[in-house]
Amino acid sequence: PNPNRHASVIVLVLLFIGGSDANPAARRHSQLDVNHKKQPLQTFRPYNIAHRGSNGEIPEETAAAYLRAIDEGTDFIETDILASEDGHLICFHDVTLDNTTDIASRTEFAGRKRTYEVQGVNMTGWFTVDFTLRELKSLRVKQRFSFRDQQYNGKYNILTFDEFILIALHADRVVGIYPEIKNPIFINQHVKWSGGKKFEDKFVETLLKYGYKGKYMSEDWLMKPLFIQSFAPTSLIYISNITNAPKLLLIDETTVPTQDTNQSYYEITSNGYLAFIRKYVIGIGPWKDTIIPPENNHLGPATDLVARAHALNLQVHPYTFRNENSYLHFNFHQDPYAEYEYWLREIGVDALFTDFTGSLHKYLEWTAPHQNKEKKCRGPPA
């Protein structure tokens, strides 16, 4: 796909929504059946999740990265949701703006650096929660990694949650969304909404506004597919009272406790905890190196986490698959397709988060091009 082609599509989408997540047109739009008669989501093979869009090629969480991922065949576009100072929900991974925007070169914001505690650690930088949406929109996004293509730096701005959703809804086929409730403890400390509402309330309100609802594989879900993810189990339990959409508990590396409940990796991956949390979630999203811990950049013995999760009818969506050699363990001979083969055929996971949507789509088309049998419906029945 030609990235220049994306410009006109982005302009059309952003003109429609007016660049604001308070736009009345967005509310009217929620009444439209935009997915009627579109090619449906495939459900017969593992899901291809575009991690922050096709960010191996284009700067993460931008309209162009998501449009590229859709062009390349992704099943779901994935994003991280944070908030601005004035309470707008934005698509951005880090709580600070330093690594993926031009904030450091913006002299008008030079005095806005702050130091806050984030997950028990003091962090200094320019925080999203200290800038209004208008100010955030004035920034330009850049590629996170120096070894990736830098030609798109400065071309795109930060998206709102509404803008992200509309990109999915205006695709020419059914494309799911996979938003994360990011750093909810921090956001709720620094951003306040009227009526005592929390970050999680605003997050779900936005989804409901566009008609995202329904249990996994229900008719509503298949029309507007959605997975909600978070590293914070308290947030997932809280929103289970206001939405029945499928949720996944993300699991960090073995040394990192949960940000809200301070539980260890070993506690939240125990059989007892998985049996408890399955009342609220349809699956787990572990970092792949915790499922198969590497030794000297070779695969070590696989843990039984996937088998134990599947025994409890939980899906497993590991993260993050990247094509670059520096991310591929030596067993895969610098071949990302060999890595896909191993995880999907040998380990048997249900989806992959990838920075390179096109590569995973090609692999899946080569190996599972047709529907032989319906995808196993893990999770609570619709």
Tab-separated table of C-alpha atoms in Angstrom:
chain	number	residue	atom	x	y	z
A	1	PRO	CA	0.000	0.000	0.000
A	2	ASN	CA	1.127	3.516	-0.802
A	3	PRO	CA	1.259	5.767	2.304
A	4	ASN	CA	0.512	8.812	0.150
A	5	ARG	CA	-2.912	7.313	-0.495
A	6	HIS	CA	-3.589	7.523	3.235
A	7	ALA	CA	-3.575	11.317	3.259
A	8	SER	CA	-6.930	11.692	1.537
A	9	VAL	CA	-8.536	9.027	3.716
A	10	ILE	CA	-7.206	10.654	6.884
A	11	VAL	CA	-8.490	14.055	5.772
A	12	LEU	CA	-11.955	12.622	5.088
A	13	VAL	CA	-12.112	10.876	8.459
A	14	LEU	CA	-10.845	13.899	10.385
A	15	LEU	CA	-13.120	16.296	8.509
A	16	PHE	CA	-16.064	14.114	9.427
A	17	ILE	CA	-15.240	14.062	13.123
A	18	GLY	CA	-13.983	17.604	13.332
A	19	GLY	CA	-10.865	16.711	15.292
A	20	SER	CA	-12.709	16.631	18.598
A	21	ASP	CA	-14.091	13.843	20.719
A	22	ALA	CA	-16.900	16.159	21.805
A	23	ASN	CA	-18.203	16.482	18.262
A	24	PRO	CA	-22.011	16.077	17.919
A	25	ALA	CA	-21.518	14.404	14.533
A	26	ALA	CA	-19.790	11.549	16.334
A	27	ARG	CA	-22.847	11.034	18.515
A	28	ARG	CA	-25.169	11.044	15.504
A	29	HIS	CA	-22.834	8.637	13.765
A	30	SER	CA	-23.301	6.061	16.528
A	31	GLN	CA	-26.828	5.453	15.293
A	32	LEU	CA	-25.633	4.383	11.834
A	33	ASP	CA	-25.212	0.723	10.963
A	34	VAL	CA	-21.852	1.334	9.302
A	35	ASN	CA	-20.906	-2.348	9.196
A	36	HIS	CA	-24.026	-3.542	7.368
A	37	LYS	CA	-23.161	-5.854	4.446
A	38	LYS	CA	-19.433	-5.474	4.958
A	39	GLN	CA	-17.072	-8.428	4.738
A	40	PRO	CA	-17.261	-9.909	8.238
A	41	LEU	CA	-14.441	-10.421	10.701
A	42	GLN	CA	-12.733	-13.757	10.199
A	43	THR	CA	-13.205	-16.024	13.226
A	44	PHE	CA	-11.743	-19.302	11.937
A	45	ARG	CA	-8.049	-18.664	12.611
A	46	PRO	CA	-5.981	-16.757	15.212
A	47	TYR	CA	-6.503	-13.018	15.296
A	48	ASN	CA	-3.996	-10.585	13.787
A	49	ILE	CA	-3.788	-7.629	16.207
A	50	ALA	CA	-2.112	-4.489	14.834
A	51	HIS	CA	-0.104	-3.376	17.874
A	52	ARG	CA	-0.385	0.453	17.892
A	53	GLY	CA	-1.166	0.123	14.205
A	54	SER	CA	1.390	-1.028	11.679
A	55	ASN	CA	3.997	0.748	13.765
A	56	GLY	CA	6.918	-1.212	12.387
A	57	GLU	CA	6.474	0.962	9.303
A	58	ILE	CA	4.719	4.186	10.396
A	59	PRO	CA	4.860	6.038	13.760
A	60	GLU	CA	2.706	4.343	16.383
A	61	GLU	CA	-0.919	5.152	17.166
A	62	THR	CA	-1.318	7.524	14.211
A	63	ALA	CA	-4.129	7.485	11.659
A	64	ALA	CA	-1.659	6.451	8.963
A	65	ALA	CA	-0.380	3.502	11.037
A	66	TYR	CA	-3.931	2.245	11.563
A	67	LEU	CA	-4.935	2.732	7.927
A	68	ARG	CA	-1.815	0.875	6.811
A	69	ALA	CA	-2.678	-2.006	9.160
A	70	ILE	CA	-6.204	-2.182	7.763
A	71	ASP	CA	-4.832	-2.195	4.216
A	72	GLU	CA	-2.482	-5.020	5.208
A	73	GLY	CA	-5.295	-7.216	6.503
A	74	THR	CA	-5.381	-6.828	10.280
A	75	ASP	CA	-8.342	-8.209	12.229
A	76	PHE	CA	-8.044	-5.686	15.092
A	77	ILE	CA	-6.376	-2.308	15.475
A	78	GLU	CA	-4.923	-1.871	18.957
A	79	THR	CA	-4.445	1.317	20.952
A	80	ASP	CA	-3.601	2.670	24.405
A	81	ILE	CA	-6.026	5.136	25.937
A	82	LEU	CA	-4.818	7.997	28.150
A	83	ALA	CA	-6.370	11.386	28.968
A	84	SER	CA	-5.597	15.059	28.459
A	85	GLU	CA	-5.685	17.696	31.177
A	86	ASP	CA	-9.197	18.699	30.080
A	87	GLY	CA	-10.509	15.139	30.178
A	88	HIS	CA	-10.404	14.106	26.516
A	89	LEU	CA	-9.413	10.515	25.815
A	90	ILE	CA	-6.410	10.151	23.527
A	91	CYS	CA	-4.528	7.325	21.809
A	92	PHE	CA	-1.024	7.341	23.220
A	93	HIS	CA	1.192	4.721	24.814
A	94	ASP	CA	3.434	6.562	27.274
A	95	VAL	CA	2.203	8.798	30.093
A	96	THR	CA	4.960	11.187	28.960
A	97	LEU	CA	5.224	12.759	25.523
A	98	ASP	CA	9.021	12.690	25.336
A	99	ASN	CA	9.752	9.545	23.313
A	100	THR	CA	7.303	9.780	20.417
A	101	THR	CA	6.521	13.492	19.840
A	102	ASP	CA	8.400	16.692	19.044
A	103	ILE	CA	7.646	18.162	22.495
A	104	ALA	CA	11.340	18.669	23.345
A	105	SER	CA	11.745	21.071	20.419
A	106	ARG	CA	8.649	23.107	21.297
A	107	THR	CA	9.996	26.113	23.183
A	108	GLU	CA	6.530	27.244	24.284
A	109	PHE	CA	6.267	24.073	26.390
A	110	ALA	CA	9.805	24.131	27.811
A	111	GLY	CA	8.586	25.014	31.311
A	112	ARG	CA	5.966	22.272	31.480
A	113	LYS	CA	8.190	19.367	32.569
A	114	ARG	CA	7.062	17.718	35.787
A	115	THR	CA	8.044	14.839	38.054
A	116	TYR	CA	5.296	12.446	39.148
A	117	GLU	CA	5.176	9.016	40.699
A	118	VAL	CA	4.043	6.418	38.172
A	119	GLN	CA	3.633	2.827	39.348
A	120	GLY	CA	5.848	3.468	42.348
A	121	VAL	CA	8.671	5.130	40.400
A	122	ASN	CA	9.426	8.857	40.065
A	123	MET	CA	9.289	9.868	36.398
A	124	THR	CA	10.230	13.233	34.875
A	125	GLY	CA	8.969	14.532	31.551
A	126	TRP	CA	6.122	16.213	29.724
A	127	PHE	CA	2.956	14.379	30.809
A	128	THR	CA	-0.200	14.082	28.709
A	129	VAL	CA	-2.270	14.999	31.791
A	130	ASP	CA	-0.672	18.475	31.894
A	131	PHE	CA	-1.743	19.446	28.366
A	132	THR	CA	-5.139	20.272	26.905
A	133	LEU	CA	-6.365	18.417	23.849
A	134	ARG	CA	-5.736	21.519	21.730
A	135	GLU	CA	-2.109	21.609	22.899
A	136	LEU	CA	-1.652	17.881	22.335
A	137	LYS	CA	-3.079	18.214	18.827
A	138	SER	CA	-0.391	20.808	18.029
A	139	LEU	CA	2.351	18.211	18.586
A	140	ARG	CA	3.668	15.915	15.877
A	141	VAL	CA	4.378	12.229	16.348
A	142	LYS	CA	7.674	10.524	15.527
A	143	GLN	CA	8.921	6.950	15.241
A	144	ARG	CA	9.928	5.453	18.597
A	145	PHE	CA	12.840	3.353	17.334
A	146	SER	CA	15.833	4.810	15.487
A	147	PHE	CA	16.282	1.640	13.403
A	148	ARG	CA	12.823	2.045	11.846
A	149	ASP	CA	11.803	4.307	8.955
A	150	GLN	CA	12.056	7.970	9.977
A	151	GLN	CA	10.486	9.494	6.855
A	152	TYR	CA	7.044	9.906	8.455
A	153	ASN	CA	8.246	11.836	11.502
A	154	GLY	CA	6.378	15.101	11.981
A	155	LYS	CA	3.568	14.262	9.553
A	156	TYR	CA	0.841	13.074	11.932
A	157	ASN	CA	-0.740	14.221	15.167
A	158	ILE	CA	-2.151	12.504	18.237
A	159	LEU	CA	-5.556	10.849	17.762
A	160	THR	CA	-8.528	11.011	20.096
A	161	PHE	CA	-10.299	7.793	21.055
A	162	ASP	CA	-13.248	8.895	18.889
A	163	GLU	CA	-11.031	9.403	15.854
A	164	PHE	CA	-9.506	5.950	16.346
A	165	ILE	CA	-12.944	4.321	16.512
A	166	LEU	CA	-14.104	6.088	13.360
A	167	ILE	CA	-11.082	4.800	11.446
A	168	ALA	CA	-12.246	1.266	12.245
A	169	LEU	CA	-15.899	1.972	11.517
A	170	HIS	CA	-15.131	3.535	8.122
A	171	ALA	CA	-13.003	0.626	6.934
A	172	ASP	CA	-14.335	-1.205	3.870
A	173	ARG	CA	-14.694	-4.421	5.905
A	174	VAL	CA	-15.402	-5.191	9.559
A	175	VAL	CA	-12.292	-4.309	11.575
A	176	GLY	CA	-12.244	-4.812	15.334
A	177	ILE	CA	-10.793	-2.469	17.939
A	178	TYR	CA	-8.606	-3.443	20.886
A	179	PRO	CA	-8.204	-0.455	23.258
A	180	GLU	CA	-6.267	-0.556	26.533
A	181	ILE	CA	-7.263	1.196	29.750
A	182	LYS	CA	-3.750	2.576	30.244
A	183	ASN	CA	-2.336	3.556	33.661
A	184	PRO	CA	-5.776	4.037	35.252
A	185	ILE	CA	-4.404	4.721	38.759
A	186	PHE	CA	-2.259	7.579	37.438
A	187	ILE	CA	-4.965	9.014	35.178
A	188	ASN	CA	-7.604	9.011	37.926
A	189	GLN	CA	-5.158	10.790	40.250
A	190	HIS	CA	-4.465	13.616	37.799
A	191	VAL	CA	-7.626	14.057	35.702
A	192	LYS	CA	-11.075	14.737	37.136
A	193	TRP	CA	-14.414	14.487	35.348
A	194	SER	CA	-17.767	15.972	36.280
A	195	GLY	CA	-20.268	13.986	38.301
A	196	GLY	CA	-17.565	11.980	40.032
A	197	LYS	CA	-16.960	9.876	36.926
A	198	LYS	CA	-13.745	7.907	36.607
A	199	PHE	CA	-11.428	7.278	33.687
A	200	GLU	CA	-12.972	3.826	33.274
A	201	ASP	CA	-16.487	5.342	33.056
A	202	LYS	CA	-15.437	7.725	30.279
A	203	PHE	CA	-13.668	4.887	28.453
A	204	VAL	CA	-16.794	2.690	28.405
A	205	GLU	CA	-19.094	5.644	27.631
A	206	THR	CA	-17.097	6.284	24.471
A	207	LEU	CA	-17.440	2.671	23.343
A	208	LEU	CA	-21.176	2.592	24.060
A	209	LYS	CA	-21.655	5.862	22.179
A	210	TYR	CA	-20.535	4.078	18.998
A	211	GLY	CA	-22.526	0.911	19.662
A	212	TYR	CA	-19.708	-1.335	20.895
A	213	LYS	CA	-21.383	-3.899	23.125
A	214	GLY	CA	-22.188	-7.557	23.476
A	215	LYS	CA	-20.535	-10.751	24.619
A	216	TYR	CA	-17.856	-12.454	22.557
A	217	MET	CA	-19.254	-13.861	19.303
A	218	SER	CA	-22.703	-12.340	19.868
A	219	GLU	CA	-24.416	-10.658	16.914
A	220	ASP	CA	-23.628	-7.206	18.342
A	221	TRP	CA	-19.987	-8.141	18.868
A	222	LEU	CA	-19.544	-9.519	15.352
A	223	MET	CA	-20.913	-6.262	13.911
A	224	LYS	CA	-18.480	-4.155	15.979
A	225	PRO	CA	-15.784	-6.446	17.371
A	226	LEU	CA	-14.052	-5.261	20.538
A	227	PHE	CA	-11.590	-6.534	23.118
A	228	ILE	CA	-10.870	-4.332	26.152
A	229	GLN	CA	-7.456	-4.834	27.737
A	230	SER	CA	-5.713	-3.640	30.882
A	231	PHE	CA	-2.850	-4.489	33.219
A	232	ALA	CA	-5.119	-3.365	36.084
A	233	PRO	CA	-7.498	-6.124	37.199
A	234	THR	CA	-9.481	-3.690	39.364
A	235	SER	CA	-10.402	-1.653	36.268
A	236	LEU	CA	-11.546	-4.752	34.369
A	237	ILE	CA	-13.685	-5.888	37.298
A	238	TYR	CA	-15.129	-2.367	37.668
A	239	ILE	CA	-16.157	-2.049	34.008
A	240	SER	CA	-17.708	-5.517	34.001
A	241	ASN	CA	-20.642	-3.828	35.749
A	242	ILE	CA	-21.165	-1.413	32.842
A	243	THR	CA	-20.264	-3.450	29.744
A	244	ASN	CA	-20.441	-7.124	28.829
A	245	ALA	CA	-17.886	-6.723	26.019
A	246	PRO	CA	-14.969	-9.203	26.211
A	247	LYS	CA	-11.980	-8.170	28.331
A	248	LEU	CA	-8.397	-9.426	28.655
A	249	LEU	CA	-6.020	-9.135	31.585
A	250	LEU	CA	-2.581	-8.101	30.380
A	251	ILE	CA	0.333	-9.690	32.235
A	252	ASP	CA	3.691	-7.952	32.577
A	253	GLU	CA	7.117	-9.530	33.034
A	254	THR	CA	7.734	-11.731	36.047
A	255	THR	CA	9.332	-8.990	38.183
A	256	VAL	CA	6.518	-6.444	37.780
A	257	PRO	CA	3.547	-6.507	40.195
A	258	THR	CA	0.076	-5.385	39.155
A	259	GLN	CA	-0.174	-1.591	39.226
A	260	ASP	CA	-3.392	-1.460	41.241
A	261	THR	CA	-3.442	-4.518	43.502
A	262	ASN	CA	0.352	-5.058	43.888
A	263	GLN	CA	0.021	-8.764	43.117
A	264	SER	CA	2.999	-10.711	41.816
A	265	TYR	CA	3.231	-12.327	38.404
A	266	TYR	CA	3.124	-15.728	40.061
A	267	GLU	CA	-0.053	-14.898	41.957
A	268	ILE	CA	-1.990	-13.641	38.947
A	269	THR	CA	-0.928	-16.629	36.818
A	270	SER	CA	-1.845	-19.193	39.493
A	271	ASN	CA	-4.716	-21.578	38.834
A	272	GLY	CA	-6.687	-20.054	41.690
A	273	TYR	CA	-6.383	-16.503	40.377
A	274	LEU	CA	-7.094	-17.478	36.775
A	275	ALA	CA	-10.237	-19.284	37.979
A	276	PHE	CA	-11.252	-16.100	39.809
A	277	ILE	CA	-10.516	-13.570	37.055
A	278	ARG	CA	-12.232	-15.672	34.358
A	279	LYS	CA	-15.527	-14.465	35.812
A	280	TYR	CA	-14.617	-11.049	34.403
A	281	VAL	CA	-12.308	-11.671	31.432
A	282	ILE	CA	-12.308	-13.840	28.335
A	283	GLY	CA	-8.538	-14.220	28.229
A	284	ILE	CA	-5.046	-13.106	29.182
A	285	GLY	CA	-2.400	-11.142	27.300
A	286	PRO	CA	1.048	-12.146	28.588
A	287	TRP	CA	4.423	-10.915	27.397
A	288	LYS	CA	5.627	-13.787	25.222
A	289	ASP	CA	8.960	-14.159	27.041
A	290	THR	CA	7.112	-15.052	30.243
A	291	ILE	CA	5.375	-17.949	28.482
A	292	ILE	CA	8.680	-19.258	27.134
A	293	PRO	CA	11.538	-17.625	29.095
A	294	PRO	CA	14.645	-17.229	26.914
A	295	GLU	CA	18.131	-18.297	27.928
A	296	ASN	CA	21.015	-16.533	26.140
A	297	ASN	CA	18.570	-15.491	23.429
A	298	HIS	CA	17.486	-19.086	22.843
A	299	LEU	CA	14.058	-20.397	23.782
A	300	GLY	CA	14.034	-22.032	27.191
A	301	PRO	CA	11.537	-24.651	28.360
A	302	ALA	CA	7.941	-23.558	27.811
A	303	THR	CA	5.789	-22.935	30.863
A	304	ASP	CA	2.351	-24.471	31.158
A	305	LEU	CA	0.561	-21.091	31.267
A	306	VAL	CA	-1.147	-21.476	27.870
A	307	ALA	CA	-2.359	-24.988	28.658
A	308	ARG	CA	-3.655	-23.917	32.083
A	309	ALA	CA	-5.433	-20.883	30.610
A	310	HIS	CA	-7.015	-22.969	27.852
A	311	ALA	CA	-8.152	-25.538	30.428
A	312	LEU	CA	-10.131	-22.693	32.037
A	313	ASN	CA	-11.530	-21.658	28.628
A	314	LEU	CA	-9.407	-18.493	28.581
A	315	GLN	CA	-7.912	-17.199	25.339
A	316	VAL	CA	-4.202	-16.304	25.221
A	317	HIS	CA	-3.066	-13.258	23.200
A	318	PRO	CA	0.720	-12.811	23.722
A	319	TYR	CA	2.635	-9.627	22.889
A	320	THR	CA	4.656	-8.307	21.003
A	321	PHE	CA	5.847	-9.889	17.730
A	322	ARG	CA	8.407	-7.852	15.802
A	323	ASN	CA	10.270	-8.662	12.589
A	324	GLU	CA	13.644	-7.178	13.458
A	325	ASN	CA	16.429	-9.654	14.174
A	326	SER	CA	17.115	-8.076	17.566
A	327	TYR	CA	13.675	-9.283	18.716
A	328	LEU	CA	13.886	-12.794	17.248
A	329	HIS	CA	15.391	-15.539	19.387
A	330	PHE	CA	18.147	-17.493	17.652
A	331	ASN	CA	15.898	-20.554	17.307
A	332	PHE	CA	13.967	-18.719	14.598
A	333	HIS	CA	17.017	-18.155	12.354
A	334	GLN	CA	16.132	-14.479	11.836
A	335	ASP	CA	12.840	-15.534	10.255
A	336	PRO	CA	9.639	-13.985	11.678
A	337	TYR	CA	7.551	-16.581	9.827
A	338	ALA	CA	9.301	-19.325	11.800
A	339	GLU	CA	8.338	-17.497	14.983
A	340	TYR	CA	4.668	-17.298	13.902
A	341	GLU	CA	4.747	-20.996	13.018
A	342	TYR	CA	6.076	-21.929	16.440
A	343	TRP	CA	3.609	-19.852	18.459
A	344	LEU	CA	0.528	-20.683	16.427
A	345	ARG	CA	1.212	-24.356	15.619
A	346	GLU	CA	3.292	-25.553	18.583
A	347	ILE	CA	2.125	-23.354	21.467
A	348	GLY	CA	-1.375	-22.852	20.063
A	349	VAL	CA	-2.168	-19.293	21.116
A	350	ASP	CA	-5.360	-17.583	19.971
A	351	ALA	CA	-4.021	-14.249	18.659
A	352	LEU	CA	-0.782	-12.315	18.244
A	353	PHE	CA	0.013	-8.662	18.882
A	354	THR	CA	2.377	-7.606	16.087
A	355	ASP	CA	4.140	-4.444	14.928
A	356	PHE	CA	4.177	-5.868	11.382
A	357	THR	CA	0.583	-6.610	10.437
A	358	GLY	CA	1.385	-7.340	6.799
A	359	SER	CA	3.846	-10.111	7.606
A	360	LEU	CA	1.453	-11.890	9.961
A	361	HIS	CA	-1.407	-11.532	7.466
A	362	LYS	CA	0.689	-13.104	4.709
A	363	TYR	CA	1.639	-16.000	6.972
A	364	LEU	CA	-1.978	-16.617	7.951
A	365	GLU	CA	-3.125	-16.424	4.316
A	366	TRP	CA	-0.478	-18.951	3.294
A	367	THR	CA	-1.183	-21.393	6.116
A	368	ALA	CA	-4.898	-20.984	6.874
A	369	PRO	CA	-6.493	-19.294	3.858
A	370	HIS	CA	-9.898	-20.914	4.167
A	371	GLN	CA	-12.400	-21.678	6.860
A	372	ASN	CA	-12.143	-25.364	7.740
A	373	LYS	CA	-13.798	-25.242	11.113
A	374	GLU	CA	-15.203	-22.489	13.288
A	375	LYS	CA	-12.836	-20.871	15.789
A	376	LYS	CA	-13.141	-22.388	19.235
A	377	CYS	CA	-15.344	-20.063	21.197
A	378	ARG	CA	-13.278	-19.646	24.349
A	379	GLY	CA	-14.840	-17.550	27.066
A	380	PRO	CA	-18.382	-17.204	28.323
A	381	PRO	CA	-20.982	-18.260	25.740
A	382	ALA	CA	-22.827	-15.502	23.925
